[in-house]
Structures are given as C-alpha cells and as structure tokens.
CSV table of C-alpha atoms in Angstrom, one decimal:
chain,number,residue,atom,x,y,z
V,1,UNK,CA,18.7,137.9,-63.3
V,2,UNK,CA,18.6,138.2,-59.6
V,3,UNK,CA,18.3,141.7,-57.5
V,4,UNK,CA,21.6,142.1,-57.5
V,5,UNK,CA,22.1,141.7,-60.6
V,6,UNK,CA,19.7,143.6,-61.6
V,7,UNK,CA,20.8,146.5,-58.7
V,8,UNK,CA,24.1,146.6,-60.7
V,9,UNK,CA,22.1,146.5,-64.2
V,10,UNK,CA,20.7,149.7,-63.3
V,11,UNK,CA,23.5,151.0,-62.2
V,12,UNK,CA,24.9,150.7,-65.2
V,13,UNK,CA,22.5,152.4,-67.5
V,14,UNK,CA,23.1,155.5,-65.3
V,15,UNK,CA,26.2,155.5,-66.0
V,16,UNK,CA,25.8,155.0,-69.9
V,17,UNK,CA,22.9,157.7,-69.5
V,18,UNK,CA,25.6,159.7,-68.1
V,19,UNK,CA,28.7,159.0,-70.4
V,20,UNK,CA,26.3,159.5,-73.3
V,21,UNK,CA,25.9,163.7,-72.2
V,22,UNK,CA,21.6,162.6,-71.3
V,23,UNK,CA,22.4,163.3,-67.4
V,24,UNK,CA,24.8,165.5,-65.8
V,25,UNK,CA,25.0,163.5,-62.4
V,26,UNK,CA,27.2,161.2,-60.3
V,27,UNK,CA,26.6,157.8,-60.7
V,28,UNK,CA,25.4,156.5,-57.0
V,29,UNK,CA,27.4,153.4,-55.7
V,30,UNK,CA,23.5,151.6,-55.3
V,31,UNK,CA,20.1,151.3,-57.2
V,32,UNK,CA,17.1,149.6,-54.9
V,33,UNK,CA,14.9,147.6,-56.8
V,34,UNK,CA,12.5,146.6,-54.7
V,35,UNK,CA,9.0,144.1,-55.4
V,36,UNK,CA,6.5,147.4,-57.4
V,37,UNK,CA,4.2,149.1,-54.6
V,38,UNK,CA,1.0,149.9,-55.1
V,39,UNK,CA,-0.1,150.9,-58.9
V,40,UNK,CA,3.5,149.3,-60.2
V,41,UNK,CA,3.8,146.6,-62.6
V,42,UNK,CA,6.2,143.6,-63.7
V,43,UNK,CA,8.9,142.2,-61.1
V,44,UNK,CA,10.8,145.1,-59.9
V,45,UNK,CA,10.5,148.5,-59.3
V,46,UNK,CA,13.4,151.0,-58.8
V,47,UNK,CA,13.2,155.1,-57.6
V,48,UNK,CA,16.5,155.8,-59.0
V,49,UNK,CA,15.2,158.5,-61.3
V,50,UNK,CA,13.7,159.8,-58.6
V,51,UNK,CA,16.9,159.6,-56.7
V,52,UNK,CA,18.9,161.8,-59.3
V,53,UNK,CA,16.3,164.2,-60.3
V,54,UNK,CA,17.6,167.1,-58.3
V,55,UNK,CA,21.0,166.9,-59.0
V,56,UNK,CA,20.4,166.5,-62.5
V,57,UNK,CA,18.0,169.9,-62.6
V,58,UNK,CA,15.5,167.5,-64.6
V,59,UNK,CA,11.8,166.0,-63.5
V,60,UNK,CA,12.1,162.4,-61.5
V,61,UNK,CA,9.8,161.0,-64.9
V,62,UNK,CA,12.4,162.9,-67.8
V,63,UNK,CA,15.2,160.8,-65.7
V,64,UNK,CA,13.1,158.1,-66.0
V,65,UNK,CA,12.3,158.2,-69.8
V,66,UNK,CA,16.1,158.9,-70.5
V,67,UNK,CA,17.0,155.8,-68.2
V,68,UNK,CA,14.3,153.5,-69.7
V,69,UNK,CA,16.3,152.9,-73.3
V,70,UNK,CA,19.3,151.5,-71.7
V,71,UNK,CA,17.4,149.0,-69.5
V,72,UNK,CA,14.7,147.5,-72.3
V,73,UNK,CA,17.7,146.3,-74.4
V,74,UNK,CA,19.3,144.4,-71.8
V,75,UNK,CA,19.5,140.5,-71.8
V,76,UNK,CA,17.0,139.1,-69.5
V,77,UNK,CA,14.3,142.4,-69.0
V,78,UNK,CA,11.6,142.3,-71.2
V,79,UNK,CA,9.8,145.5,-70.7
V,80,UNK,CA,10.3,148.3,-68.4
V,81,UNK,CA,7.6,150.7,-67.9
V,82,UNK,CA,6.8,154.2,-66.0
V,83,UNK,CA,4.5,154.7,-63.4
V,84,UNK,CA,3.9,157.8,-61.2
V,85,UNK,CA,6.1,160.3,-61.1
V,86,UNK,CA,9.0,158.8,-62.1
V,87,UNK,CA,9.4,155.0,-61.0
V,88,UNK,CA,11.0,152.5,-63.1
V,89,UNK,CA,8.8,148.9,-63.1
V,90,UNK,CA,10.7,146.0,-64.4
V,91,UNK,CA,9.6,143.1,-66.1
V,92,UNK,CA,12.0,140.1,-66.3
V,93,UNK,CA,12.3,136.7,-68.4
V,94,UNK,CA,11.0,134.7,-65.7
V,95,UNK,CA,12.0,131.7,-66.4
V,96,UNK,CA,16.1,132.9,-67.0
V,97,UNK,CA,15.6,134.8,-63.9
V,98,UNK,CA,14.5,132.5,-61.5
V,99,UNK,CA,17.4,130.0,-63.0
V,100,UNK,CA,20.1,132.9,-62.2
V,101,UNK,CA,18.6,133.6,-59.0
V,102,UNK,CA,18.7,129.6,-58.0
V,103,UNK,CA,22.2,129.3,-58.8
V,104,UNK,CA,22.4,132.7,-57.0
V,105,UNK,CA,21.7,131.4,-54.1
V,106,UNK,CA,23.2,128.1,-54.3
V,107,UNK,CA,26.8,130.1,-55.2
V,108,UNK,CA,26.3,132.2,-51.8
V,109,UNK,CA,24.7,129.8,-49.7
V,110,UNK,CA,23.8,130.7,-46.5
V,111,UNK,CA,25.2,134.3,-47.4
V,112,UNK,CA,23.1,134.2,-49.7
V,113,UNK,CA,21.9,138.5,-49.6
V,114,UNK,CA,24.8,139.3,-47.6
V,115,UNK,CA,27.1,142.6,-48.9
V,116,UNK,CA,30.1,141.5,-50.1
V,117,UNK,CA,32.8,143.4,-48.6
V,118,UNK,CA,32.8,145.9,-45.3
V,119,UNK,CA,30.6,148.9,-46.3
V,120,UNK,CA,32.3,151.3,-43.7
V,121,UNK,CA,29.8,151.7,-40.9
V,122,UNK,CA,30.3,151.7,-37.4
V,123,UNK,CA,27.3,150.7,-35.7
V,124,UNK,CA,26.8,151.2,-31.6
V,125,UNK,CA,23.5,149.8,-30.5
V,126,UNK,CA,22.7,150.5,-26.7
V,127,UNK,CA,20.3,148.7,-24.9
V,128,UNK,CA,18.9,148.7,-21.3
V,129,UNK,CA,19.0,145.8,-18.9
V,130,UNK,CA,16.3,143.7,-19.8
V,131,UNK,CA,15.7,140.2,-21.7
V,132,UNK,CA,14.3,141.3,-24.9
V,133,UNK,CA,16.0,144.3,-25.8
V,134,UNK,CA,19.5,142.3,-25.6
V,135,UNK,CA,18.3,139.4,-27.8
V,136,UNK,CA,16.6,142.7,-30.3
V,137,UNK,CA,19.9,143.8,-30.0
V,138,UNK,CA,22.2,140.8,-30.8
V,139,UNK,CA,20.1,139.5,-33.7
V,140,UNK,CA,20.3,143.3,-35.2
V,141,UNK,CA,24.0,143.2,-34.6
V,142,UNK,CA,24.0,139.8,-37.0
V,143,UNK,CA,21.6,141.6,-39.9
V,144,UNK,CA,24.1,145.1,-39.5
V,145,UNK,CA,27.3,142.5,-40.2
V,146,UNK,CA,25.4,141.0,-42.9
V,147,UNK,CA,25.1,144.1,-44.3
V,148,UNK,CA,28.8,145.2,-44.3
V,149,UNK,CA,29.2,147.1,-41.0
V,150,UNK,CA,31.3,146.7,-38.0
V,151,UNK,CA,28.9,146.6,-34.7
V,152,UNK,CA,29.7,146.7,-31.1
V,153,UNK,CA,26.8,145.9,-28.6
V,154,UNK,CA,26.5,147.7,-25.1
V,155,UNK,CA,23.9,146.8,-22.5
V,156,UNK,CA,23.0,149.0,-19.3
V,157,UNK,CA,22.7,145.7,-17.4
V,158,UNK,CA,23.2,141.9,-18.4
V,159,UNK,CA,22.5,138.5,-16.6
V,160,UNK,CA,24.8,135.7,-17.4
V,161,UNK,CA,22.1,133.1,-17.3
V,162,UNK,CA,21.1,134.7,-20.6
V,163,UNK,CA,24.0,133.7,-22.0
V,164,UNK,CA,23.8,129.6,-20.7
V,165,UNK,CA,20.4,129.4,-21.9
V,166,UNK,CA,19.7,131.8,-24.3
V,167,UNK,CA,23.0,132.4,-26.1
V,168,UNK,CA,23.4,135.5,-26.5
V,169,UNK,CA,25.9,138.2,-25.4
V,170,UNK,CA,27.2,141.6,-25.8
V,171,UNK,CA,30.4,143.2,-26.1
V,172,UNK,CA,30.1,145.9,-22.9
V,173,UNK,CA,27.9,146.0,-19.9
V,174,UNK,CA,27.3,149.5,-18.0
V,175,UNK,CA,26.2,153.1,-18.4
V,176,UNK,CA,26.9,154.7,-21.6
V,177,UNK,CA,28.0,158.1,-22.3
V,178,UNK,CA,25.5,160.7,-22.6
V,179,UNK,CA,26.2,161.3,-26.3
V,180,UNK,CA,25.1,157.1,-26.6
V,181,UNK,CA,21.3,157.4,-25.7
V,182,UNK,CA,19.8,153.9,-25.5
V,183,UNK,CA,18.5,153.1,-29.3
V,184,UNK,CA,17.6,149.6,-29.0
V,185,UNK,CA,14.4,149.8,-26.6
V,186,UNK,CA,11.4,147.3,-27.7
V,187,UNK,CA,8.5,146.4,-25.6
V,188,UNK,CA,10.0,144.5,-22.7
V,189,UNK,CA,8.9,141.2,-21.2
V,190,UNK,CA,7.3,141.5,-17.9
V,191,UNK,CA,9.7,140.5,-15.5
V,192,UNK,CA,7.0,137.8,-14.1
V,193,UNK,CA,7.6,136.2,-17.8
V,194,UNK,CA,11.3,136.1,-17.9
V,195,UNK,CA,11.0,132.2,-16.3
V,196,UNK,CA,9.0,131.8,-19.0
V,197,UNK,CA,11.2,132.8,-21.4
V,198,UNK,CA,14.2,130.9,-20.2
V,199,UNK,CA,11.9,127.5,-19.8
V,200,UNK,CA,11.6,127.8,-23.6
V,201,UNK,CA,15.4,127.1,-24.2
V,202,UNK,CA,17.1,129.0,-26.9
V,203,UNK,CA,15.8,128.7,-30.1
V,204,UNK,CA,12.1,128.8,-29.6
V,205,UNK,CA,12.9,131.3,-26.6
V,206,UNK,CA,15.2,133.7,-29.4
V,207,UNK,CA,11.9,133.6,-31.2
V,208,UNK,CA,9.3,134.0,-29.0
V,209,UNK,CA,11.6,137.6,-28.6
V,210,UNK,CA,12.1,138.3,-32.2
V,211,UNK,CA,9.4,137.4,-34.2
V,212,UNK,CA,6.9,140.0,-32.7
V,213,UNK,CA,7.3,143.6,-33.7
V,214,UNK,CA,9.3,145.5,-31.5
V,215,UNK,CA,6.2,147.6,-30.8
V,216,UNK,CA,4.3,144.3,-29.9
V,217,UNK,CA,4.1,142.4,-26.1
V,218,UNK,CA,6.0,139.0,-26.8
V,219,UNK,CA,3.7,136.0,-26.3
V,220,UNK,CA,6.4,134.0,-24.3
V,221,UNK,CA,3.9,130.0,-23.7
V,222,UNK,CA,4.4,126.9,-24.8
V,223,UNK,CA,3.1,127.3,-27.7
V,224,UNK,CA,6.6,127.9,-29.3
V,225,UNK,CA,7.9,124.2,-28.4
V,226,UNK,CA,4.5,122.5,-30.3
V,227,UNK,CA,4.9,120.7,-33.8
V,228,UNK,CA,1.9,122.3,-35.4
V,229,UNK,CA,1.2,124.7,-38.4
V,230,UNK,CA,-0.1,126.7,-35.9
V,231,UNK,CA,3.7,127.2,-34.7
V,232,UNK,CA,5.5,129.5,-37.1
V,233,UNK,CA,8.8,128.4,-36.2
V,234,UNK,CA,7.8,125.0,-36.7
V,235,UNK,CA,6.5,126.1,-40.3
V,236,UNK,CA,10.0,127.1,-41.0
V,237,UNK,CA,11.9,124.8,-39.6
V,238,UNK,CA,9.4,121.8,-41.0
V,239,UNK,CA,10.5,123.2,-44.3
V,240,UNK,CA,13.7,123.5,-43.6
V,241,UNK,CA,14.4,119.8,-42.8
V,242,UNK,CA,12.2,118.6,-45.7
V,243,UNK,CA,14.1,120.8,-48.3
V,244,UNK,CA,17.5,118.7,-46.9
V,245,UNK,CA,15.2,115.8,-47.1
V,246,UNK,CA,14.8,116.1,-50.6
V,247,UNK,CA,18.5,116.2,-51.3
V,248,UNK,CA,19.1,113.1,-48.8
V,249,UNK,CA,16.3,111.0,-50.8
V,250,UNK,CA,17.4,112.3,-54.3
V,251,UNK,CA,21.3,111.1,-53.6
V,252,UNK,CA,19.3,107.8,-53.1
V,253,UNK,CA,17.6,108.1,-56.6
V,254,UNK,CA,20.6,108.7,-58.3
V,255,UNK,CA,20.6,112.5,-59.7
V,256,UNK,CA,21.6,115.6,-57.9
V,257,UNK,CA,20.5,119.5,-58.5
V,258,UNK,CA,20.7,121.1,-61.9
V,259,UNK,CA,19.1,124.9,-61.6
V,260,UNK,CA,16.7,125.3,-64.6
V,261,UNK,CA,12.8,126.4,-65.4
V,262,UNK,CA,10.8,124.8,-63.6
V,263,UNK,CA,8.1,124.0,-65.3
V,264,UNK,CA,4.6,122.0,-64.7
V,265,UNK,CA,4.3,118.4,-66.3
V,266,UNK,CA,2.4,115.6,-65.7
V,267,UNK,CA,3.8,114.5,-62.4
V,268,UNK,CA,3.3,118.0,-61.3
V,269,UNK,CA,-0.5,117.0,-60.4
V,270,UNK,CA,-1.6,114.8,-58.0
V,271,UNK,CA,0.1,113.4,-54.4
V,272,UNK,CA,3.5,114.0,-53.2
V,273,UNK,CA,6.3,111.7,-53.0
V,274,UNK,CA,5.2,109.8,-50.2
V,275,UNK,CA,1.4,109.6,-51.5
V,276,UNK,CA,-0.3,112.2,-50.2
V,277,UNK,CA,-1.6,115.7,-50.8
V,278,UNK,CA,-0.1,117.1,-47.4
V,279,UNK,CA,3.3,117.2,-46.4
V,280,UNK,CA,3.8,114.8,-43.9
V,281,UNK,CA,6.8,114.4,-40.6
V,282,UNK,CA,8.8,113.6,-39.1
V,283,UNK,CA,11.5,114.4,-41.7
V,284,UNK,CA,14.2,111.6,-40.8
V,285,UNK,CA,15.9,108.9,-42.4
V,286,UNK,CA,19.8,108.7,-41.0
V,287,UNK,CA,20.9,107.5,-44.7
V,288,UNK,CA,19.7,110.1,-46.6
V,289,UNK,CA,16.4,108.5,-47.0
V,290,UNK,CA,14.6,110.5,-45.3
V,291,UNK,CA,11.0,108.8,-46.1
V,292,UNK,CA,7.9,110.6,-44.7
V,293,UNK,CA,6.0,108.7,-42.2
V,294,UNK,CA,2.8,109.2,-40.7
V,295,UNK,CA,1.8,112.6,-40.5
V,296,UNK,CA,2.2,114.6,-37.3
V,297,UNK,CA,-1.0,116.2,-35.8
V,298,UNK,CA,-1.4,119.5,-37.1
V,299,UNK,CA,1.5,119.2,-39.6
V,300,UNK,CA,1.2,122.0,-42.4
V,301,UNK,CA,-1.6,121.0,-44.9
V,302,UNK,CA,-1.2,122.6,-48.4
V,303,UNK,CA,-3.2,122.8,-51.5
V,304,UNK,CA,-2.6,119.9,-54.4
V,305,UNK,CA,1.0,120.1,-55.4
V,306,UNK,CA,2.1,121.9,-58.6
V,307,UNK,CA,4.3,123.6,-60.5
V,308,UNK,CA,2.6,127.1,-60.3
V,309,UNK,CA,3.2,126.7,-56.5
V,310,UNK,CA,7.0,128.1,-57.9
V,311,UNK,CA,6.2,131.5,-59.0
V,312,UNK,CA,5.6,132.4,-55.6
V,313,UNK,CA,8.1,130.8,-54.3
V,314,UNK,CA,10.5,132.5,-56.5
V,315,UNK,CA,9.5,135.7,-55.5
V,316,UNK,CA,9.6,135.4,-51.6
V,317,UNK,CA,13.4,133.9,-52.7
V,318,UNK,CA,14.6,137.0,-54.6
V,319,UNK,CA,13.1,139.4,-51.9
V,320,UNK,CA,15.2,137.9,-49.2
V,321,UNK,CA,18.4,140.4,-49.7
V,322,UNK,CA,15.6,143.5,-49.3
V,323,UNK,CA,14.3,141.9,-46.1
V,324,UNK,CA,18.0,141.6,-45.1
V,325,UNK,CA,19.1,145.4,-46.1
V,326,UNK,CA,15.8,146.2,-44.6
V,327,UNK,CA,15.7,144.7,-41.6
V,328,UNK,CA,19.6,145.8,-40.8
V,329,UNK,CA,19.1,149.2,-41.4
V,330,UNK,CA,15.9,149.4,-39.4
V,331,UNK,CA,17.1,147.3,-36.3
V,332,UNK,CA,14.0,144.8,-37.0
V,333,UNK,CA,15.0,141.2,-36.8
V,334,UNK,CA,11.1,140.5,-37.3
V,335,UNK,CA,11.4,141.2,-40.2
V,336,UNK,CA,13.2,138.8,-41.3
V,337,UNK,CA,11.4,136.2,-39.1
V,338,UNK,CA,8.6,136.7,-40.6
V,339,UNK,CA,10.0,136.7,-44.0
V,340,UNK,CA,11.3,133.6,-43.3
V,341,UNK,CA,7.7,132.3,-42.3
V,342,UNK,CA,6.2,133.4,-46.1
V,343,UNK,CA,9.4,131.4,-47.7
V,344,UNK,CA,8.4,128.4,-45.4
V,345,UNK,CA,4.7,128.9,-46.4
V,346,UNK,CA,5.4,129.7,-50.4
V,347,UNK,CA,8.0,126.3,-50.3
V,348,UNK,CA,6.0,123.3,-48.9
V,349,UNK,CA,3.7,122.9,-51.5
V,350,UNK,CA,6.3,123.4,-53.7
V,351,UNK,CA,8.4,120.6,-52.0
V,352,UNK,CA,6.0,118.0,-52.6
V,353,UNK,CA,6.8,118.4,-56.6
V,354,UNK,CA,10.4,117.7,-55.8
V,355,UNK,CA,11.3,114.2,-56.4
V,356,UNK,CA,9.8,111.3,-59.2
V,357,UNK,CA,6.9,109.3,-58.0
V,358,UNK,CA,6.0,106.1,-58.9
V,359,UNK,CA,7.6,105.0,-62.2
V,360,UNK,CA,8.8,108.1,-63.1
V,361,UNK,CA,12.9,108.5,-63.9
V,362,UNK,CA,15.2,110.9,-62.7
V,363,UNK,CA,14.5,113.9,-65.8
V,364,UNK,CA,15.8,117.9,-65.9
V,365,UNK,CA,12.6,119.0,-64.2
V,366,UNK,CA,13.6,117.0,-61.2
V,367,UNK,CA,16.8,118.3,-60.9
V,368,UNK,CA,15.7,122.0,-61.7
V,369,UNK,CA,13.0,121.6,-58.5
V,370,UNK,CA,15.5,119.9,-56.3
V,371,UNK,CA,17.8,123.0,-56.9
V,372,UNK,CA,15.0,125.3,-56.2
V,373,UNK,CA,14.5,123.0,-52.8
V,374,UNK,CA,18.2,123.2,-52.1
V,375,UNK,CA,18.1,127.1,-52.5
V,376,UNK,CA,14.9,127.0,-49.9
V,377,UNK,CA,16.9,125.5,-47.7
V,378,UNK,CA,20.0,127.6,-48.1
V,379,UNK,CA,17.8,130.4,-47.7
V,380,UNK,CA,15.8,129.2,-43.9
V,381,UNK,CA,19.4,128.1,-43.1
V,382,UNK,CA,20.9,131.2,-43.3
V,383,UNK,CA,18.1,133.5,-41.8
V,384,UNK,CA,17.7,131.5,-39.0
V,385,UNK,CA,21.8,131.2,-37.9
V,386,UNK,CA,21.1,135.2,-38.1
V,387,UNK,CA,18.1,135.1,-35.6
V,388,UNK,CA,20.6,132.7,-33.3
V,389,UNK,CA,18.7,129.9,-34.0
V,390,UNK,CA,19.6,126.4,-35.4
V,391,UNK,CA,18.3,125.1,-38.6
V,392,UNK,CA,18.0,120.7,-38.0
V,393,UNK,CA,18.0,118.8,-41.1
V,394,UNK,CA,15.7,116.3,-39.2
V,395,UNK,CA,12.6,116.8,-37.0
C-alpha cells in the first residue's frame, strides 16, 4: 500500500464511519498520513481525527477510536494504534507495501507524487531582482504545478544572462501592484558572488541556490563541480546513473524488473557486482554494460551490502509525495533537495545487491531489487527535472 493509497484508505473509513450514523461530519476530499512524529508507532501516522473533531462535537481520541475499526480490517494494515490525543499510527504489511509502492512508482515514473488532476489554485509568487530569489522562485513554481496549481512568476528585475546560463525564467518582469507584496525573498547572494554563480554552469549553479535553506547564505565554490561524497549533488546524481546502470547491465544478463519482497539471501552478503564493498565510478558502458571501473577518489563508500539496506530505502521512497506536497505548499525547493540527498544516501548500498555475482543465475530476488533500483532512479529523475537540473545516466 503506498501513501496514496493509503491517503484514500483513510478516506474511506470516514466515510463508512459516517454512512454508518458514528460521525456526523463531511467527509474531507484529503487524509495526510505522514512518517509518526515523536512518540508514534508503526509506518504512518494520520491527524484526521483530529481534523474532524470539532465539527463532529466529539474528542480528537473518540474520532479516533470510532475510525480505528474500519482501518485494522483492511487488506494490507496490520495494526493501527492511538497515540496522544487522538493520532492514528499505522502499521503496514511491509513486505506487500513496499511491492505496491515499487510498482507505484514505476506506473507514475518521474511523476511519481505528483496530483493527478489541476487542484484549482492560482498561485502568484513575486520576487525581487536578484539571482537567488528567481531560481527559489522557478523551482517552487515546478513543486506548485506538481501539486495541481496553475502558477505565474513575476520578478521586480531580471537579467537575461540568467536565462543562457542558468535556465531559468519567469513569466513577467517589473513592479507589482501593491496588493502583490514580494513573497519569494530568500537570503540573497552577494552581488560580488553572482560570477561565481554563473561560472558553475546550470545544474551545479541551480543547486548551489536551492539546496540551502532559504534562511541560509548560499555557499556558491567549486566545490559543487567535484566528484566526491563530499558533493551532495554528486551523491545523487552518482546514484542516479548507477541505478540506470543496473538496468543497462541486467538487459545484458538476460532478465528485466519484476517488483516483489525483497528479501536477504546468500548473495545478499559480501562485495558488490563489480567485487568490492564500495560502489565504484565512473558509471559508463555505451551498450548497456555499464561495468564499474576503478573507483573515483572520494566516491561514496557504504557499509557491506545487504538486503536490510532496503527497509530504509523504502521509507525515504514512500515519503517522497510528502516532501513534494511539502515543499510546494511551503515554497521550499530544499526540501526536496535534500530529500533527494537521503534517497541517494539510503540507495547505494542498496545498489550493490542489485545484480547476480559470480555464478549466481538470474532468480526473483534479482528482479524484485532491480525494480526497487529502477524506482530509485525514477524517483532522483524526477526530483531533479523539478529543481531544473539534469539527471545523466552516465558519469
């Protein structure tokens, strides 16, 4: 059961609540479930009882104790239990979920946590004339379309270099109406650091701009063009390119993705495909092969390779339409850059388990962890092409 799913799930045991006469309320068109907070339990935690208490004259824990009996007897949730004053903590079958939610994500693709249909908001985000606050801007622009709503972008001043090096635009350029304040405004990058900027070219220049917090200066060196796990947007995009990698070299083996549990076994200890422990670059191979060479200095180091490397993985997978509904409605691309960075980080020693070694034939587990790989990669692909920055199957 993915979010969604599980968002509509709850959904609907409001509304039996309610067609049964145990609530008097309307049912609300969306449920958050959300990972639990802080003295939660299980997978998923959801505040809708806490949500209808009011209009149903009743305490946010009696919503919660009607609500509870429609959700334990559904397929897939295994327990569901209260916390607090009313909050609904959701245990899943893991190993059902995390097969729904791979071919989830494989279904949507890159759109994978988009809405599905135009919500009905019309979004104007202002900004003033400088670097940062466009690019802030643009990438919000992307989440808020994600999410449903039609957007329109206004700057108080624009340079058109911007646009050759750093690809981004907006849809107006002047003084707004005094009933349109500027409400895109994050720290700004010292105009002595704009040449900076620029020299980084667009993608690691986008993120150099995004990934910090809006509140946060924008470290704008080199250090965004170097191929080390010290670079998070090498992280992610080095994760990126070996979870194509995998497809490319399992097209050579013979076998192709097949979402199911992924589960340890032998192989699941031990080196990685190419021999060793760490992942290793560049990621290349213009057939599909793909084949790790030597490893680049500083390339991402992980722990031994196994299968409980996927529970984590799994997790930081199903949270990605939050980050997205998050970071849209709070104008907070960084967010999502750094959500991309803890997919990147949970995946690569995952990535290692991917394909047979050594003698080993082509089995079910392979496929089920190459379709877990491909949905990695749907996943980076699609949150970087909202940040405005490729995702390249080789590096």
């Amino acid at each position: 059961m993915t979010p969604v799913e599980l968002s509509r799930t709850v959904l609907h045991a409001v509304r039996r609540a309610v067609d049964a006469g145990e609530l008097s309320v309307a049912v609300p068109t969306r449920a958050v479930v959300a990972p639990p907070g802080p003295g939660g339990c299980g997978d998923y935690a959801t505040s809708i009882a806490l949500q209808l208490a009011r209009p149903a004259g009743q305490t946010p824990f009696r919503v919660a104790e009607v609500l509870r009996p429609y959700l334990v007897g559904t397929d897939g949730i295994t327990d569901v239990v209260l916390t607090g004053p009313g909050f609904l903590n959701i245990s899943l079958d893991r190993a059902a979920a995390g097969v729904g939610l791979v071919g989830e994500i494989l279904r949507r693709g890159a759109r994978y946590g988009y809405a599905e249909q135009p919500d009905g908001r019309v979004v104007q985000l202002h900004c003033p004339h400088d670097l940062r606050a466009v690019v802030v801007a643009e990438a919000s622009a992307r989440l808020l379309r994600s999410q449903g709503a039609l957007v329109r972008v206004t700057a108080e001043g624009f340079e058109d270099v911007w646009t050759s090096v750093l690809r981004v635009t907006v849809d107006a350029v002047g003084h707004a109406p005094a009933e349109l304040p500027v409400n895109v405004r994050p720290v700004p990058v010292p105009a002595s650091e704009t040449a900076d900027v620029m020299s980084l070219g667009r993608d690691a220049g986008r993120w150099a701009l995004l990934h910090p917090a809006p509140h946060d200066r924008p470290r704008t060196g080199d250090e965004h063009l170097v191929q080390r796990e010290s670079n998070p947007l090498f992280r992610v995009r080095y994760a990126h390119a070996r979870a194509r990698a995998a497809t490319r070299n399992a097209a050579d083996l013979g076998f192709t993705a097949d979402p199911g549990p992924v589960t340890s076994s032998g192989s699941d200890t031990g080196t990685g495909s190419g021999g060793s422990g760490t992942p290793t670059g560049p990621v290349t191979g213009s057939g599909g092969s793909g084949t790790p060479t030597a490893p680049l200095p500083g390339t991402p180091t992980a722990p031994t390779p196994h299968a409980d490397a996927a529970p984590a993985l799994l997790a930081a997978l199903a949270d990605h339409p939050r980050v997205l509904a998050a970071a849209a409605e709070h104008r907070a691309p960084d967010r999502l850059a750094r959500h991309l960075v803890a997919v990147a980080d949970a995946a690569l020693p995952f990535l290692l388990t991917v394909l047979p070694r050594g003698g080993e034939k082509p089995s079910a587990a392979h496929r089920a962890r190459l379709a877990l790989a491909e949905a990695v990669g749907a996943v980076l692909a699609g949150g970087l092409d909202l940040l405005g920055i490729d995702a390249p199957d080789h590096l």
